[in-house]
């Protein structure tokens, strides 16, 4: 099964931070927000996801494809750059605490792109999603200007 097969199988739709996603698992709650949820996410080769923050903890679990470079700005404005993938310099699971700012970019200009699972605690909610403006991210962490070059 290749990336295109996965995109079709899960009927993935465009996401406003870039890339494509499909929510796949969560518990229905009669009232309030489900305690957890997961979705599949795909970043095409040569693409990036825009910096954003969410109001829940999130885990990214690598499934298939190319290495993804992930830029994380913690609550104190400190930058950490990690790689999601299977090679020696990568991690197969990344954790993002509630409130951190993060974005990613594909390290390969051609290739399959990156397919991964996002697990959120509690369930992801668009009400708790904040897409960050470039100027604001650079103000919080000046080192992130390199991300945009």
mmCIF file of C-alpha atoms in Angstrom:
data_model
loop_
_atom_site.group_PDB
_atom_site.id
_atom_site.type_symbol
_atom_site.label_atom_id
_atom_site.label_comp_id
_atom_site.label_asym_id
_atom_site.label_seq_id
_atom_site.Cartn_x
_atom_site.Cartn_y
_atom_site.Cartn_z
ATOM 1 C CA UNK A 1 0.000 0.000 0.000
ATOM 2 C CA UNK A 2 1.438 3.385 -0.968
ATOM 3 C CA UNK A 3 0.650 6.889 0.267
ATOM 4 C CA UNK A 4 -2.027 7.509 -2.398
ATOM 5 C CA UNK A 5 -3.761 4.287 -1.337
ATOM 6 C CA UNK A 6 -3.779 5.514 2.285
ATOM 7 C CA UNK A 7 -5.185 8.923 1.282
ATOM 8 C CA UNK A 8 -8.037 7.226 -0.593
ATOM 9 C CA UNK A 9 -8.645 4.562 2.058
ATOM 10 C CA UNK A 10 -9.118 7.148 4.813
ATOM 11 C CA UNK A 11 -10.833 9.766 2.605
ATOM 12 C CA UNK A 12 -8.415 12.449 3.805
ATOM 13 C CA UNK A 13 -9.420 16.095 3.393
ATOM 14 C CA UNK A 14 -7.309 19.301 3.284
ATOM 15 C CA UNK A 15 -6.493 20.875 6.661
ATOM 16 C CA UNK A 16 -6.082 24.630 7.181
ATOM 17 C CA UNK A 17 -2.537 24.248 8.571
ATOM 18 C CA UNK A 18 -1.666 22.501 5.223
ATOM 19 C CA UNK A 19 -1.576 18.816 4.482
ATOM 20 C CA UNK A 20 -4.527 16.445 4.685
ATOM 21 C CA UNK A 21 -6.253 14.709 7.576
ATOM 22 C CA UNK A 22 -9.017 12.356 8.571
ATOM 23 C CA UNK A 23 -10.319 11.942 12.094
ATOM 24 C CA UNK A 24 -10.357 8.218 12.813
ATOM 25 C CA UNK A 25 -10.999 7.345 16.474
ATOM 26 C CA UNK A 26 -12.733 9.001 19.396
ATOM 27 C CA UNK A 27 -15.370 8.191 21.948
ATOM 28 C CA UNK A 28 -18.708 9.865 21.567
ATOM 29 C CA UNK A 29 -19.780 11.743 24.661
ATOM 30 C CA UNK A 30 -23.349 12.690 25.444
ATOM 31 C CA UNK A 31 -22.080 16.017 26.746
ATOM 32 C CA UNK A 32 -18.746 17.772 26.511
ATOM 33 C CA UNK A 33 -15.533 16.845 24.780
ATOM 34 C CA UNK A 34 -14.357 13.265 24.335
ATOM 35 C CA UNK A 35 -11.361 12.424 26.571
ATOM 36 C CA UNK A 36 -9.169 11.551 23.574
ATOM 37 C CA UNK A 37 -9.151 11.307 19.797
ATOM 38 C CA UNK A 38 -6.919 10.463 16.882
ATOM 39 C CA UNK A 39 -6.566 11.364 13.250
ATOM 40 C CA UNK A 40 -4.365 10.497 10.313
ATOM 41 C CA UNK A 41 -2.330 13.324 8.844
ATOM 42 C CA UNK A 42 -0.356 13.610 5.617
ATOM 43 C CA UNK A 43 2.269 16.211 4.654
ATOM 44 C CA UNK A 44 3.235 16.065 0.939
ATOM 45 C CA UNK A 45 6.876 16.029 -0.147
ATOM 46 C CA UNK A 46 8.338 19.545 -0.125
ATOM 47 C CA UNK A 47 5.429 20.956 1.912
ATOM 48 C CA UNK A 48 5.168 22.390 5.406
ATOM 49 C CA UNK A 49 2.521 22.662 8.074
ATOM 50 C CA UNK A 50 1.982 26.143 9.420
ATOM 51 C CA UNK A 51 2.832 27.014 13.004
ATOM 52 C CA UNK A 52 -0.128 26.481 15.286
ATOM 53 C CA UNK A 53 -1.047 25.621 18.856
ATOM 54 C CA UNK A 54 -3.864 23.616 20.351
ATOM 55 C CA UNK A 55 -5.533 23.394 23.735
ATOM 56 C CA UNK A 56 -4.694 19.737 24.343
ATOM 57 C CA UNK A 57 -1.691 17.423 24.493
ATOM 58 C CA UNK A 58 -0.799 15.811 21.175
ATOM 59 C CA UNK A 59 1.337 12.877 20.033
ATOM 60 C CA UNK A 60 2.527 12.349 16.457
ATOM 61 C CA UNK A 61 3.262 8.700 15.597
ATOM 62 C CA UNK A 62 5.135 8.023 12.342
ATOM 63 C CA UNK A 63 3.399 5.569 9.995
ATOM 64 C CA UNK A 64 5.019 5.794 6.558
ATOM 65 C CA UNK A 65 6.947 7.927 4.084
ATOM 66 C CA UNK A 66 9.689 10.504 4.385
ATOM 67 C CA UNK A 67 11.340 12.225 7.347
ATOM 68 C CA UNK A 68 9.496 15.283 8.691
ATOM 69 C CA UNK A 69 11.351 18.091 10.486
ATOM 70 C CA UNK A 70 9.293 19.483 13.365
ATOM 71 C CA UNK A 71 9.899 22.920 14.930
ATOM 72 C CA UNK A 72 8.595 23.273 18.486
ATOM 73 C CA UNK A 73 8.471 26.525 20.467
ATOM 74 C CA UNK A 74 7.875 25.827 24.154
ATOM 75 C CA UNK A 75 5.917 27.999 26.579
ATOM 76 C CA UNK A 76 9.105 29.982 27.366
ATOM 77 C CA UNK A 77 9.835 30.773 23.694
ATOM 78 C CA UNK A 78 12.667 28.221 23.383
ATOM 79 C CA UNK A 79 13.004 26.430 20.030
ATOM 80 C CA UNK A 80 13.623 22.713 19.652
ATOM 81 C CA UNK A 81 13.890 20.985 16.275
ATOM 82 C CA UNK A 82 13.144 17.262 16.039
ATOM 83 C CA UNK A 83 12.676 14.768 13.244
ATOM 84 C CA UNK A 84 9.777 12.354 12.851
ATOM 85 C CA UNK A 85 10.621 9.149 10.987
ATOM 86 C CA UNK A 86 12.457 5.853 11.245
ATOM 87 C CA UNK A 87 16.091 6.728 10.472
ATOM 88 C CA UNK A 88 18.821 6.997 13.115
ATOM 89 C CA UNK A 89 18.385 10.745 13.775
ATOM 90 C CA UNK A 90 14.595 10.499 14.059
ATOM 91 C CA UNK A 91 11.987 9.711 16.650
ATOM 92 C CA UNK A 92 8.962 7.586 15.782
ATOM 93 C CA UNK A 93 6.752 9.359 18.340
ATOM 94 C CA UNK A 94 6.796 13.067 19.229
ATOM 95 C CA UNK A 95 4.916 14.657 22.132
ATOM 96 C CA UNK A 96 3.599 18.234 22.142
ATOM 97 C CA UNK A 97 2.313 19.558 25.490
ATOM 98 C CA UNK A 98 -0.804 21.715 25.480
ATOM 99 C CA UNK A 99 -0.056 25.292 24.411
ATOM 100 C CA UNK A 100 3.287 24.825 22.632
ATOM 101 C CA UNK A 101 3.618 26.237 19.123
ATOM 102 C CA UNK A 102 4.718 23.846 16.399
ATOM 103 C CA UNK A 103 5.035 23.481 12.650
ATOM 104 C CA UNK A 104 6.771 21.045 10.354
ATOM 105 C CA UNK A 105 8.401 20.745 6.966
ATOM 106 C CA UNK A 106 9.149 17.888 4.654
ATOM 107 C CA UNK A 107 12.883 17.335 4.210
ATOM 108 C CA UNK A 108 12.396 15.804 0.755
ATOM 109 C CA UNK A 109 11.306 17.949 -2.173
ATOM 110 C CA UNK A 110 10.273 14.808 -4.060
ATOM 111 C CA UNK A 111 9.105 11.558 -2.558
ATOM 112 C CA UNK A 112 6.080 10.144 -0.824
ATOM 113 C CA UNK A 113 5.582 12.797 1.830
ATOM 114 C CA UNK A 114 4.910 11.813 5.445
ATOM 115 C CA UNK A 115 1.918 9.913 6.811
ATOM 116 C CA UNK A 116 1.413 9.867 10.582
ATOM 117 C CA UNK A 117 -1.165 9.463 13.324
ATOM 118 C CA UNK A 118 -2.050 12.333 15.694
ATOM 119 C CA UNK A 119 -3.387 11.386 19.119
ATOM 120 C CA UNK A 120 -4.889 14.158 21.238
ATOM 121 C CA UNK A 121 -5.878 14.241 24.895
ATOM 122 C CA UNK A 122 -8.652 15.422 25.068
ATOM 123 C CA UNK A 123 -10.095 15.091 21.533
ATOM 124 C CA UNK A 124 -8.981 17.743 19.023
ATOM 125 C CA UNK A 125 -11.388 20.639 18.683
ATOM 126 C CA UNK A 126 -11.278 23.449 16.122
ATOM 127 C CA UNK A 127 -12.377 25.800 18.907
ATOM 128 C CA UNK A 128 -9.037 25.066 20.597
ATOM 129 C CA UNK A 129 -6.947 25.359 17.398
ATOM 130 C CA UNK A 130 -4.990 28.557 16.756
ATOM 131 C CA UNK A 131 -3.162 29.094 13.476
ATOM 132 C CA UNK A 132 -0.212 31.376 14.217
ATOM 133 C CA UNK A 133 0.762 34.361 12.075
ATOM 134 C CA UNK A 134 4.391 34.401 10.899
ATOM 135 C CA UNK A 135 5.152 37.716 12.624
ATOM 136 C CA UNK A 136 3.789 36.481 15.949
ATOM 137 C CA UNK A 137 5.820 33.258 15.836
ATOM 138 C CA UNK A 138 9.015 35.214 15.048
ATOM 139 C CA UNK A 139 8.234 37.710 17.849
ATOM 140 C CA UNK A 140 7.847 34.853 20.355
ATOM 141 C CA UNK A 141 10.924 32.993 19.045
ATOM 142 C CA UNK A 142 13.189 34.936 16.646
ATOM 143 C CA UNK A 143 15.026 31.721 15.634
ATOM 144 C CA UNK A 144 11.909 30.562 13.778
ATOM 145 C CA UNK A 145 12.596 33.078 11.015
ATOM 146 C CA UNK A 146 14.887 30.371 9.558
ATOM 147 C CA UNK A 147 11.827 28.117 9.158
ATOM 148 C CA UNK A 148 10.390 30.529 6.591
ATOM 149 C CA UNK A 149 13.558 30.696 4.447
#
